[in-house]
Amino acid sequence: DFRSYDLPAVVAGMNKPVLALHSRTDETVGYHHAIKNCGFTDGFHHVGSRSLITLPDCDHLINSDSICKLIAHYINTWSLSL
């Protein structure tokens, strides 16, 4: 059951860079979950960078080819910064 899985705790224990992508218009999973899951609200300093990219208007399934291309660009740019 996914509700019993503590994703923020798992992410907090990672000593690697973390990239999350989320849209404020996602009606399936609220944007606040991305903020919480990345550890931006816990007040702790994390080993490894934490990055959250806010996607333009898109749904949870990302059904747009143009958004998919934009995401690929974001991930590539982010990975080059590591």
mmCIF file of C-alpha atoms in Angstrom:
data_model
loop_
_atom_site.group_PDB
_atom_site.id
_atom_site.type_symbol
_atom_site.label_atom_id
_atom_site.label_comp_id
_atom_site.label_asym_id
_atom_site.label_seq_id
_atom_site.Cartn_x
_atom_site.Cartn_y
_atom_site.Cartn_z
ATOM 1 C CA ASP A 1 0.000 0.000 0.000
ATOM 2 C CA PHE A 2 1.612 3.235 -1.139
ATOM 3 C CA ARG A 3 0.039 5.208 1.711
ATOM 4 C CA SER A 4 2.214 3.368 4.235
ATOM 5 C CA TYR A 5 5.412 4.238 2.341
ATOM 6 C CA ASP A 6 7.281 7.181 3.879
ATOM 7 C CA LEU A 7 8.742 8.845 0.777
ATOM 8 C CA PRO A 8 9.993 11.967 2.618
ATOM 9 C CA ALA A 9 12.001 9.735 4.989
ATOM 10 C CA VAL A 10 13.502 7.784 2.096
ATOM 11 C CA VAL A 11 14.459 10.965 0.238
ATOM 12 C CA ALA A 12 15.902 12.466 3.439
ATOM 13 C CA GLY A 13 18.135 9.410 3.813
ATOM 14 C CA MET A 14 19.537 9.700 0.320
ATOM 15 C CA ASN A 15 23.027 11.117 0.085
ATOM 16 C CA LYS A 16 22.594 11.888 -3.588
ATOM 17 C CA PRO A 17 21.232 14.832 -5.530
ATOM 18 C CA VAL A 18 17.451 14.692 -5.867
ATOM 19 C CA LEU A 19 15.424 16.216 -8.682
ATOM 20 C CA ALA A 20 11.654 16.417 -8.527
ATOM 21 C CA LEU A 21 9.385 17.789 -11.225
ATOM 22 C CA HIS A 22 5.818 18.742 -10.497
ATOM 23 C CA SER A 23 3.064 21.029 -11.717
ATOM 24 C CA ARG A 24 0.943 23.306 -9.596
ATOM 25 C CA THR A 25 -2.005 22.317 -11.803
ATOM 26 C CA ASP A 26 -1.667 18.574 -11.083
ATOM 27 C CA GLU A 27 -5.047 17.554 -9.682
ATOM 28 C CA THR A 28 -3.941 13.995 -8.835
ATOM 29 C CA VAL A 29 -1.122 14.836 -6.434
ATOM 30 C CA GLY A 30 -0.940 18.252 -4.825
ATOM 31 C CA TYR A 31 2.101 20.464 -5.347
ATOM 32 C CA HIS A 32 2.680 20.586 -1.587
ATOM 33 C CA HIS A 33 3.595 16.883 -1.733
ATOM 34 C CA ALA A 34 6.562 17.644 -3.993
ATOM 35 C CA ILE A 35 7.767 20.288 -1.562
ATOM 36 C CA LYS A 36 7.393 17.928 1.384
ATOM 37 C CA ASN A 37 8.889 14.908 -0.396
ATOM 38 C CA CYS A 38 12.003 16.871 -1.368
ATOM 39 C CA GLY A 39 12.525 17.832 2.254
ATOM 40 C CA PHE A 40 12.065 21.562 1.773
ATOM 41 C CA THR A 41 9.772 21.836 4.785
ATOM 42 C CA ASP A 42 11.618 19.790 7.397
ATOM 43 C CA GLY A 43 14.182 22.447 8.365
ATOM 44 C CA PHE A 44 17.166 20.102 8.034
ATOM 45 C CA HIS A 45 20.281 20.489 5.919
ATOM 46 C CA HIS A 46 20.498 17.540 3.537
ATOM 47 C CA VAL A 47 23.591 15.937 2.084
ATOM 48 C CA GLY A 48 23.211 16.157 -1.678
ATOM 49 C CA SER A 49 21.341 18.875 -3.461
ATOM 50 C CA ARG A 50 17.571 19.038 -3.609
ATOM 51 C CA SER A 51 15.935 20.559 -6.680
ATOM 52 C CA LEU A 52 12.295 21.060 -7.533
ATOM 53 C CA ILE A 53 11.338 22.156 -11.020
ATOM 54 C CA THR A 54 7.836 23.535 -11.351
ATOM 55 C CA LEU A 55 6.329 22.444 -14.633
ATOM 56 C CA PRO A 56 3.981 24.664 -16.595
ATOM 57 C CA ASP A 57 0.318 23.713 -16.842
ATOM 58 C CA CYS A 58 0.203 19.940 -17.173
ATOM 59 C CA ASP A 59 -1.595 17.017 -15.604
ATOM 60 C CA HIS A 60 -0.166 14.133 -13.590
ATOM 61 C CA LEU A 61 0.300 11.898 -16.631
ATOM 62 C CA ILE A 62 2.131 14.559 -18.662
ATOM 63 C CA ASN A 63 0.222 13.894 -21.878
ATOM 64 C CA SER A 64 1.866 16.654 -23.910
ATOM 65 C CA ASP A 65 4.800 16.020 -26.259
ATOM 66 C CA SER A 66 5.988 19.593 -25.813
ATOM 67 C CA ILE A 67 6.025 19.235 -22.011
ATOM 68 C CA CYS A 68 7.916 15.929 -22.338
ATOM 69 C CA LYS A 69 10.565 17.643 -24.453
ATOM 70 C CA LEU A 70 10.755 20.475 -21.942
ATOM 71 C CA ILE A 71 11.203 17.965 -19.116
ATOM 72 C CA ALA A 72 14.010 16.223 -21.037
ATOM 73 C CA HIS A 73 15.711 19.605 -21.436
ATOM 74 C CA TYR A 74 15.316 20.391 -17.716
ATOM 75 C CA ILE A 75 16.723 17.014 -16.653
ATOM 76 C CA ASN A 76 19.665 17.347 -19.040
ATOM 77 C CA THR A 77 20.456 20.855 -17.817
ATOM 78 C CA TRP A 78 20.152 19.811 -14.174
ATOM 79 C CA SER A 79 22.382 16.748 -14.647
ATOM 80 C CA LEU A 80 25.105 18.859 -16.280
ATOM 81 C CA SER A 81 25.173 21.067 -13.180
ATOM 82 C CA LEU A 82 26.149 18.202 -10.887
#
